[in-house]
CSV table of C-alpha atoms in Angstrom, one decimal:
chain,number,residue,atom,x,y,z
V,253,UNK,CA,0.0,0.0,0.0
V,254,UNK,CA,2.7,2.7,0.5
V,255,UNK,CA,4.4,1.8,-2.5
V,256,UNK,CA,1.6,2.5,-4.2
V,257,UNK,CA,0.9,5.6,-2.9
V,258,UNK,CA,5.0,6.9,-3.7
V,259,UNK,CA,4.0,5.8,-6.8
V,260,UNK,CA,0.7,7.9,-7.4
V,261,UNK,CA,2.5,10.9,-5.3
V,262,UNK,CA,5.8,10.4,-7.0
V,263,UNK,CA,4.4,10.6,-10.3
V,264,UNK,CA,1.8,13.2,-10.1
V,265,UNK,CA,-1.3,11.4,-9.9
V,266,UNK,CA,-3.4,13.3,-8.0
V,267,UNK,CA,-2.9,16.0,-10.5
V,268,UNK,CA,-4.2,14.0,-13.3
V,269,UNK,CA,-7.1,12.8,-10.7
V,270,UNK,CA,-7.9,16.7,-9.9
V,271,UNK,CA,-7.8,17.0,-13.8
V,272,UNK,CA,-10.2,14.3,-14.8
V,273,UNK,CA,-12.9,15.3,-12.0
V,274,UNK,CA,-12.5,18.5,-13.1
V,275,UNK,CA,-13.6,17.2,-16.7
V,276,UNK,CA,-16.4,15.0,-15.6
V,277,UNK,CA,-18.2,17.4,-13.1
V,278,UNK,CA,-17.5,20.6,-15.8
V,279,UNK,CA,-19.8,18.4,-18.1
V,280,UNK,CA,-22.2,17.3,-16.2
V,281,UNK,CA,-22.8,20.8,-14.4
V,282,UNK,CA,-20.9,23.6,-15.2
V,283,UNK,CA,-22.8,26.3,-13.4
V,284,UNK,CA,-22.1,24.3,-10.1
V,285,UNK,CA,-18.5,23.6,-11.3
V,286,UNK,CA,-17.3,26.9,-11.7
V,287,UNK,CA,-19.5,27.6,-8.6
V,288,UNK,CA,-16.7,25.7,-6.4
V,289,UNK,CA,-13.6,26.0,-8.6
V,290,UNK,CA,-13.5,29.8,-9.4
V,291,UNK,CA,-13.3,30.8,-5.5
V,292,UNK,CA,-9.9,28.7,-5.8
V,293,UNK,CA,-8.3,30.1,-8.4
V,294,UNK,CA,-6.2,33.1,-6.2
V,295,UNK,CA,-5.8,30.6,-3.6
V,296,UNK,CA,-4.2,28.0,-5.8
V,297,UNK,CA,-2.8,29.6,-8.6
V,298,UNK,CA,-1.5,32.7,-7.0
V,299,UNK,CA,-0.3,31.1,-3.5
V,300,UNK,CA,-0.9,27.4,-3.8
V,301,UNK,CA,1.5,27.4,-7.0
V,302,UNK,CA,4.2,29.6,-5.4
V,303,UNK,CA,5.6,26.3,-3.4
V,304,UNK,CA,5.5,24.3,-6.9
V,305,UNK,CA,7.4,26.8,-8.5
V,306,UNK,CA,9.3,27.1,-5.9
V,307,UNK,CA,10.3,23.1,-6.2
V,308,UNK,CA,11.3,24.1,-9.5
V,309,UNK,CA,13.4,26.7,-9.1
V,310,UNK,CA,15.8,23.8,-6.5
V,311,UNK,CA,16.4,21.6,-8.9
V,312,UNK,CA,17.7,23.9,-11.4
V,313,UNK,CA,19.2,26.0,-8.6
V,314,UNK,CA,21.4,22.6,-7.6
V,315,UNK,CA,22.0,21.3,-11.1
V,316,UNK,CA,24.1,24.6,-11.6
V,317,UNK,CA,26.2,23.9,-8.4
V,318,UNK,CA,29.2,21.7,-8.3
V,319,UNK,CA,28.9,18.3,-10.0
V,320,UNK,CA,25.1,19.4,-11.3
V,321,UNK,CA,24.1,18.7,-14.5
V,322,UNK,CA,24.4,22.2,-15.4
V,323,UNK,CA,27.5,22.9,-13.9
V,324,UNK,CA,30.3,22.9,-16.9
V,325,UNK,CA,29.5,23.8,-20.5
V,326,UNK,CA,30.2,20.7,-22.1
V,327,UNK,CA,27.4,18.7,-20.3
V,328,UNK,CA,24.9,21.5,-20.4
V,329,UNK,CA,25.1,22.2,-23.5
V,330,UNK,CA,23.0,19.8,-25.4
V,331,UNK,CA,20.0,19.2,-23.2
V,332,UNK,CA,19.7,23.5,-22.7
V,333,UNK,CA,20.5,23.2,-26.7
V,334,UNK,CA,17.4,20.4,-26.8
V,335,UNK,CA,15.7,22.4,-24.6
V,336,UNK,CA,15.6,25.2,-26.2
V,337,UNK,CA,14.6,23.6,-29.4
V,338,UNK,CA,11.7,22.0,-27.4
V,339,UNK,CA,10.6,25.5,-26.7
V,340,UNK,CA,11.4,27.5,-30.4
V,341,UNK,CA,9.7,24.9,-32.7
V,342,UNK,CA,6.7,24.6,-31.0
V,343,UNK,CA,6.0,28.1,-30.5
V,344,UNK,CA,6.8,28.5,-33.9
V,345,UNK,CA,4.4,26.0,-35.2
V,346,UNK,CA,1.5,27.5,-32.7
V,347,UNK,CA,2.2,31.4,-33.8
V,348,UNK,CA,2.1,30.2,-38.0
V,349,UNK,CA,-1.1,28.0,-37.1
V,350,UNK,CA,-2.5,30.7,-35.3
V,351,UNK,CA,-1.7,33.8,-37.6
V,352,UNK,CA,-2.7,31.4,-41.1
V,353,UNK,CA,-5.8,29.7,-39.9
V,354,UNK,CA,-7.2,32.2,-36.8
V,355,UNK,CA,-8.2,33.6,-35.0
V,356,UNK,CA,-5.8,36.3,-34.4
V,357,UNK,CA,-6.2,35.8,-30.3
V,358,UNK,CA,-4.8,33.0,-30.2
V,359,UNK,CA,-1.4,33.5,-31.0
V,360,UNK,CA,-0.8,35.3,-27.8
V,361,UNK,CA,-0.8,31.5,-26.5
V,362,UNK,CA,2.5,31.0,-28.0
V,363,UNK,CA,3.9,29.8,-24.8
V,364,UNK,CA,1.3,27.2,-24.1
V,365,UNK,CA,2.8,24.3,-25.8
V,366,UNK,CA,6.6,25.1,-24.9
V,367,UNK,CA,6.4,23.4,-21.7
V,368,UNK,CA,7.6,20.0,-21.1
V,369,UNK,CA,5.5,17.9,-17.8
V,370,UNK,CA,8.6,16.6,-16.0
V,371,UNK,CA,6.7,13.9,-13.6
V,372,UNK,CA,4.8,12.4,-16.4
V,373,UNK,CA,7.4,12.7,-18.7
V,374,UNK,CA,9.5,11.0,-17.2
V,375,UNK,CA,7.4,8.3,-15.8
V,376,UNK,CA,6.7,7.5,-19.7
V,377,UNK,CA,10.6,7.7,-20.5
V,378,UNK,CA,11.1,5.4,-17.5
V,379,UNK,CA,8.7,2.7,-18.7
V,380,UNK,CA,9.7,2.5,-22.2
V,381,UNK,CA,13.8,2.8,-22.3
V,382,UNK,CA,15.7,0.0,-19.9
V,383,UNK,CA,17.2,1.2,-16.4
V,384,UNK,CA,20.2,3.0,-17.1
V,385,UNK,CA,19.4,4.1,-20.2
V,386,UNK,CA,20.7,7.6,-20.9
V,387,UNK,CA,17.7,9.0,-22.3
V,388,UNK,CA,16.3,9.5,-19.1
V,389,UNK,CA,18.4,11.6,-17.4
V,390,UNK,CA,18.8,13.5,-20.7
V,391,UNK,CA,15.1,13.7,-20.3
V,392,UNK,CA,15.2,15.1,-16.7
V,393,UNK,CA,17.9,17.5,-17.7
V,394,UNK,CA,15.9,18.9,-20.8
V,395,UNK,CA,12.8,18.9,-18.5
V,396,UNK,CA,14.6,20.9,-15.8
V,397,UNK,CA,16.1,23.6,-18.7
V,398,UNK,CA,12.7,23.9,-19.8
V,399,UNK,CA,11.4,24.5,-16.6
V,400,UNK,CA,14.0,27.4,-16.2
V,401,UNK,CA,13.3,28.8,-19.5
V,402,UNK,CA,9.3,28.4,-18.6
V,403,UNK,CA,9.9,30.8,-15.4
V,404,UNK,CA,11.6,33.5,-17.5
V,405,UNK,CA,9.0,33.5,-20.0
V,406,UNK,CA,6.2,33.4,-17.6
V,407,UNK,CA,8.2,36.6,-15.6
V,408,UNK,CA,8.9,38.5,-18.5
V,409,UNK,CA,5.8,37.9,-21.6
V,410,UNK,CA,2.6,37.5,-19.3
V,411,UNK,CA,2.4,40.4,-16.6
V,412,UNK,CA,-0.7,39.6,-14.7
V,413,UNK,CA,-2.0,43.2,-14.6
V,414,UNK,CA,-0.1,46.6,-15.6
V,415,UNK,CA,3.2,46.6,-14.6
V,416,UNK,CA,4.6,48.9,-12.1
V,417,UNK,CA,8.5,48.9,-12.0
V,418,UNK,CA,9.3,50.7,-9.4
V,419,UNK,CA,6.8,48.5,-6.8
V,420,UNK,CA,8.8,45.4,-8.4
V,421,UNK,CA,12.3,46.9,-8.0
V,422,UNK,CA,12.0,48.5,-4.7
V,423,UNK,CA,10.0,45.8,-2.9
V,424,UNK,CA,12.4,42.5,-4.5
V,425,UNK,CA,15.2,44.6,-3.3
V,426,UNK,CA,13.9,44.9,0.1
V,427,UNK,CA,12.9,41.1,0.1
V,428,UNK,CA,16.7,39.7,-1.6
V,429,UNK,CA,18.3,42.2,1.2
V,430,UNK,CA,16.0,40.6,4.1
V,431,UNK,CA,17.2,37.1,2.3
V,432,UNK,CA,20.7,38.0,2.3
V,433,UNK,CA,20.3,38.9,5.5
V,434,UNK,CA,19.1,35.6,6.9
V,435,UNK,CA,21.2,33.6,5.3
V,436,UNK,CA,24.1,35.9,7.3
V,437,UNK,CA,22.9,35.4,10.5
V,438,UNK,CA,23.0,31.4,9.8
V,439,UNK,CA,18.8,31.0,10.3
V,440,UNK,CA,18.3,27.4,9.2
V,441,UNK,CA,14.6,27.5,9.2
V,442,UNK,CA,12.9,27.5,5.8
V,443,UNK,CA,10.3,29.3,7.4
V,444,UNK,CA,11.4,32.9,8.2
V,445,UNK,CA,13.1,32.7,4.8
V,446,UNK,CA,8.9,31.8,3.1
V,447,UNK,CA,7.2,34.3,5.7
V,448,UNK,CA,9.6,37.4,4.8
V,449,UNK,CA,11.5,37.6,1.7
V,450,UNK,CA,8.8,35.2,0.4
V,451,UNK,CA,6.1,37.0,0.8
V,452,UNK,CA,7.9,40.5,0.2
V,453,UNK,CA,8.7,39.4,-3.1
V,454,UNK,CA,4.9,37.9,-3.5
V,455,UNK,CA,4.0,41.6,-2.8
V,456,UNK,CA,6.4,42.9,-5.3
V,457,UNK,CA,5.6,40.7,-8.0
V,458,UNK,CA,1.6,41.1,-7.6
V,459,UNK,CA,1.8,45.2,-6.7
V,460,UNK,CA,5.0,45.2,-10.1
V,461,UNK,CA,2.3,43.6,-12.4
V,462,UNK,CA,3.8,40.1,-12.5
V,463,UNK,CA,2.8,36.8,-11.9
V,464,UNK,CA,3.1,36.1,-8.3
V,465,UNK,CA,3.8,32.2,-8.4
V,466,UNK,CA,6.9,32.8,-9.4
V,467,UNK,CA,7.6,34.4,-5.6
V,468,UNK,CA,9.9,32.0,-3.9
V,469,UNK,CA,12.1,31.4,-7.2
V,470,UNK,CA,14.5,34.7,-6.1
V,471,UNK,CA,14.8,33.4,-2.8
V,472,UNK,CA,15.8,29.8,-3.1
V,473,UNK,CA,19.3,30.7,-4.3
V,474,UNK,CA,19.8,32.7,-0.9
V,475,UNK,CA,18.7,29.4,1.5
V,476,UNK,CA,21.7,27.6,3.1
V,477,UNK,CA,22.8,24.9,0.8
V,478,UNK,CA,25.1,22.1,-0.2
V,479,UNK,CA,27.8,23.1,-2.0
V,480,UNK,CA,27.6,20.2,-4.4
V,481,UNK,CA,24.2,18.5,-6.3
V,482,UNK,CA,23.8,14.8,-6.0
V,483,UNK,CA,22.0,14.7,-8.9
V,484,UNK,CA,18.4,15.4,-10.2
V,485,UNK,CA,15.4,14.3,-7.6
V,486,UNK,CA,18.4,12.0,-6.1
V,487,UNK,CA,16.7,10.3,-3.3
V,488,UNK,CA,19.9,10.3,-1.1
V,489,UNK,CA,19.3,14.2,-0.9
V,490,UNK,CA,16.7,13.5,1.9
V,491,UNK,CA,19.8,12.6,4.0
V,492,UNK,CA,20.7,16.3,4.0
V,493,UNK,CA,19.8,18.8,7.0
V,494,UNK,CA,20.4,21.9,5.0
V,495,UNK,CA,17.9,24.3,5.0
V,496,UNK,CA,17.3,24.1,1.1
V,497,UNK,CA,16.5,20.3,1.3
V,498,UNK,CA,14.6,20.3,4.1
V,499,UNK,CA,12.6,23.1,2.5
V,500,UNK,CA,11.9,20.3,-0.3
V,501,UNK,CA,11.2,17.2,1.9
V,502,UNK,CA,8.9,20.0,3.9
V,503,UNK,CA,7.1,20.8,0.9
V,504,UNK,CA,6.8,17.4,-1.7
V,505,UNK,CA,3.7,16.2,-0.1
V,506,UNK,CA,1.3,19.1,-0.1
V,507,UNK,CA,3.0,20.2,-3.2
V,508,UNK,CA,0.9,17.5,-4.5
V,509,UNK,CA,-2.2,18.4,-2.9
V,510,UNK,CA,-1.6,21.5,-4.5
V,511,UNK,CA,-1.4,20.2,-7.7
V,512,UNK,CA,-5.0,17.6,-7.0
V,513,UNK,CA,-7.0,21.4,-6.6
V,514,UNK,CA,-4.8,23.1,-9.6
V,515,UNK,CA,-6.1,20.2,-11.9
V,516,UNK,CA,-8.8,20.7,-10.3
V,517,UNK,CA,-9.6,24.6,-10.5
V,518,UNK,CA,-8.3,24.7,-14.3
V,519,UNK,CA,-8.8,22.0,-15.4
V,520,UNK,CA,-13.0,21.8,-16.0
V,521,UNK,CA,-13.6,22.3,-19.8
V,522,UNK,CA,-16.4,21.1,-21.9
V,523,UNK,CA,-15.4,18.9,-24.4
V,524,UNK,CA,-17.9,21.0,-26.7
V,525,UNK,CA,-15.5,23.6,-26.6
V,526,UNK,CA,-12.6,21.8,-28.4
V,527,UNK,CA,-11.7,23.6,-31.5
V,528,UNK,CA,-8.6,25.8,-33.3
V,529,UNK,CA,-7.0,26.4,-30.2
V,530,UNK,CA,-7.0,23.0,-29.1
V,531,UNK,CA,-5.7,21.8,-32.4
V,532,UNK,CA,-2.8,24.3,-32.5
V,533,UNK,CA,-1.7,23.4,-29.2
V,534,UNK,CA,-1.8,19.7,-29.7
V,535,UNK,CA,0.4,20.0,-33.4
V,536,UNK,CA,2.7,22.5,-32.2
V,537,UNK,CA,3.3,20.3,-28.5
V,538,UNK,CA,3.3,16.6,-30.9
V,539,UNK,CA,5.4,18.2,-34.1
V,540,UNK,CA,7.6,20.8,-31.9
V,541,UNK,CA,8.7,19.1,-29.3
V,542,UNK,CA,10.5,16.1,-31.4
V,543,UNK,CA,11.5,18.1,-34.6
V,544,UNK,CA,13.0,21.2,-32.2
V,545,UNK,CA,14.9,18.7,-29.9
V,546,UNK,CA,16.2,16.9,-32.6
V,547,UNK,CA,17.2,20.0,-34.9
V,548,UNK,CA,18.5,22.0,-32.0
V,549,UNK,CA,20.3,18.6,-30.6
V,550,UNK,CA,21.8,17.8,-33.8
V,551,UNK,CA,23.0,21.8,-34.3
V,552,UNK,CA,24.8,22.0,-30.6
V,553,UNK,CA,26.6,18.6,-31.7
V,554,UNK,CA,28.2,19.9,-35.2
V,555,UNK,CA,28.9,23.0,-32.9
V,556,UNK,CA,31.3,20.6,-30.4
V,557,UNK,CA,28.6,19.5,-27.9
V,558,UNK,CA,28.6,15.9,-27.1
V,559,UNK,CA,25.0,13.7,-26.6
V,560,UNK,CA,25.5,11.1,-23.6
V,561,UNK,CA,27.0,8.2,-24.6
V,562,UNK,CA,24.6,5.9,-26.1
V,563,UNK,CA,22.2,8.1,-26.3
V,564,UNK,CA,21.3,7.6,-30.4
V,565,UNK,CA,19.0,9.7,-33.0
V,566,UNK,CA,16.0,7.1,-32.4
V,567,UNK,CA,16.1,7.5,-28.5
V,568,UNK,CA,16.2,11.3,-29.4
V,569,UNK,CA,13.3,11.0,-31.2
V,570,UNK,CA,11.5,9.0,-28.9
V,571,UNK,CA,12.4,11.5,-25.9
V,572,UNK,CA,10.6,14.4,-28.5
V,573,UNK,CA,7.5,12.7,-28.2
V,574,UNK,CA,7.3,11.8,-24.7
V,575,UNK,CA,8.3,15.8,-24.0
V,576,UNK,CA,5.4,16.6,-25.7
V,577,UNK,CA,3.2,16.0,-22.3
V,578,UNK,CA,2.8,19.6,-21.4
V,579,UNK,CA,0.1,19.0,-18.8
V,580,UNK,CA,0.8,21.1,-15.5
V,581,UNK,CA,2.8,24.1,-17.2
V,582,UNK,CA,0.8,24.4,-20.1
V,583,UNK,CA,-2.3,24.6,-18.0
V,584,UNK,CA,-0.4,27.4,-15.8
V,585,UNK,CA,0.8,29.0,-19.2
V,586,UNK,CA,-2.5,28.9,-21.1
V,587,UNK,CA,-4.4,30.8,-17.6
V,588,UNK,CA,-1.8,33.1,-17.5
V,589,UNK,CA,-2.2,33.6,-21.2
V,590,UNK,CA,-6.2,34.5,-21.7
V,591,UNK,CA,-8.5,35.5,-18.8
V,592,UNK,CA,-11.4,33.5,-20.0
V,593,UNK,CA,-13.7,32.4,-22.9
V,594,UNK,CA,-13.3,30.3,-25.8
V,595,UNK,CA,-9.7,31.0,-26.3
V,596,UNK,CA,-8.6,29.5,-22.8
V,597,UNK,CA,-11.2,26.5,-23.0
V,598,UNK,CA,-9.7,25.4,-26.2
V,599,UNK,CA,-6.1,26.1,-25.2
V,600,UNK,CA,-6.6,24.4,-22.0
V,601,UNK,CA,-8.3,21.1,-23.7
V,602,UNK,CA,-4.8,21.2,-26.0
V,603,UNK,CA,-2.7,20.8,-23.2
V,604,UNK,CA,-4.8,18.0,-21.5
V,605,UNK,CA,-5.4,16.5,-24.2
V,606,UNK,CA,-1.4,16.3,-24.8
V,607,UNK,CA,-1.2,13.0,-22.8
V,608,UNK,CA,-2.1,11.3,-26.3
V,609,UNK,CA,2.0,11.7,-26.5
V,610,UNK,CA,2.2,8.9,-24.5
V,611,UNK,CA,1.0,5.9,-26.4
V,612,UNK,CA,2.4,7.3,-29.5
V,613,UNK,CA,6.0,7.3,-27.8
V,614,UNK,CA,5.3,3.5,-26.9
V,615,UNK,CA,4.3,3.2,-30.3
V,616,UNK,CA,7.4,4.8,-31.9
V,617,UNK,CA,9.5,3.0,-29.3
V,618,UNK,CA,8.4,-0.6,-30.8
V,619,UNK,CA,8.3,0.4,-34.2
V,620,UNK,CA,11.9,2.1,-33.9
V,621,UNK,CA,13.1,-1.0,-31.6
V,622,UNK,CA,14.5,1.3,-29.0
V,623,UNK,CA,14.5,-1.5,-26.2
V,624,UNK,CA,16.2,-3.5,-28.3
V,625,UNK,CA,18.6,-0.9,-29.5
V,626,UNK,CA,19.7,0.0,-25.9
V,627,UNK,CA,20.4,-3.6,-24.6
């Protein structure tokens, strides 16, 4: 019984759960729906989310530090290289569907289908290739670049009301100054670090015209830390009594909780309202995410970058597809993008909907003989 529940906690489960009751009650009743999600929105989205983010923001923190994935050039530079492709190509493909076919709206979703799902992601990676194949932690580390990428474009292309600079610059200063000085006095609590910088920098975000999810992202950096990253989600971290890990072993659990009401809250759409968005979300997420990782993969290797070893073009392709679960993300992404009507519904369906990845990267897997390939 608990390894089942690691499993459904470990994967995301209760995410997808929140997502599917969402679905069902949102067509069966969605005056009573929106009823009880819509008061949940601030509370999940704006707060709630923070702490996910926030989760984020660790692992790409650590994979920068010592030994981390994303510490020397030479290993970073294909999966930000793939990454990055995963994020050009599919934006690309939206923006031309969009502007060609209409309407005209819809193209400031461009950002939707650039995100990559990391827990379910990987979970498909995990079941197709054998353990200790290299395509999942090249997976991982193109998830977390992603992720990093997704922050900055959520910070700097989708203010959440008119943007006030001087609220933003004078209050983060205060809260990076009040983290500085923390992590000074050697406070080891995550707490004081959440309750003041975090929540200053909440207040400057919301009051500068930004998203405010993204609050606890300046102030992980500043929490006492190792000096050298184990490796990405390495279970051995929960051995550490720093205050950055204990912030994450803290957090994990209701994290996903979180996530059960974010799927939840966003998630209710009625599948009448499937149309262009949907369909531009699920070509540019199932086209981009392959052909961009693949492109941008190949470029950074004629440029000197080297893939992991036995990594080959096949297992690239397969680890396209499976990238093209934007899920979680998208769903933040395509909220963040349009405040309501048809234009979110649609968008929103597209990234649910982009879990058909999965049984087309089990299908690609057979048909390209990637088990076989990798023993």
């Amino acid at each position: 019984m608990k390894s089942l529940i690691n499993f459904v906690l470990d994967n995301s489960l209760l995410l997808l759960a929140g997502a599917l009751g969402a679905i069902v009650w949102a067509n069966v009743d969605m005056t009573t729906y929106e009823r009880v999600a819509r008061p949940l929105h601030f509370w999940i989205n704006d707060i709630g989310m923070v702490f996910f983010f926030a989760l984020a923001a660790k692992e790409v923190f650590e994979a920068t530090l010592s030994g981390g994935a994303l510490a020397s050039r030479a290993r970073a530079a294909a999966p930000l290289a793939a990454a990055l492709g995963g994020m050009v190509m599919p934006a690309a493909i939206y923006v031309a569907l969009a502007s060609v076919f209409g309407p005209a709206i819809l193209v400031r979703g461009w950002a939707i289908p650039c995100a990559t799902d990391i827990a379910f992601s990987a979970m498909i990676a995990r079941a197709i290739f054998p353990a200790g194949h290299p395509a999942v932690p090249f997976l991982l580390l193109l998830a977390i670049a992603d992720d990093a990428l997704g922050l900055i474009t959520l910070a700097v292309f989708y203010p959440s009301g008119p943007l006030s600079i001087m609220s933003l610059v004078l209050l983060m200063a205060v809260a990076m100054l009040a983290a500085f000085w923390l992590k000074r006095r050697g406070i080891r609590s995550f707490w004081p670090y959440v309750a003041g910088p975090g929540a200053l920098s909440w207040a400057a975000l919301y009051f500068g015209g930004f998203h405010p999810a993204l609050a606890l992202v300046p102030i992980v950096p500043f929490m006492p830390h190792a000096l050298h990253d184990m490796g990405l989600f390495e279970a051995r971290e929960a051995l550490r009594s720093n205050t950055l890990d204990r912030f994450e072993h803290w957090w994990a659990r209701p994290v996903q909780l979180v996530l059960l009401l974010f799927g939840f809250a966003n998630a209710g759409v009625p599948l009448a309202q499937i149309g262009p968005g949907t369909y531009y979300v699920l070509a540019a997420l199932l086209l981009g995410k392959p052909i961009g990782i693949l492109l941008f993969s190949g470029g950074a290797r004629l440029m000197g970058a080297r893939l992991p070893t036995g990594l080959q073009i096949r297992d690239l392709l397969v680890v396209g597809i499976a990238a093209a679960i934007g899920f979680t993300v998208s769903l933040f992404f395509a909220t963040a993008a349009f405040a309501g009507g048809s234009a979110l519904a649609e968008t929103k369906m597209g990234a649910l909907l982009s879990f058909v990845a999965a049984p087309i990267a089990f299908f690609m897997s057979r048909g390209l003989r990637v088990r076989a390939s990798a023993r």
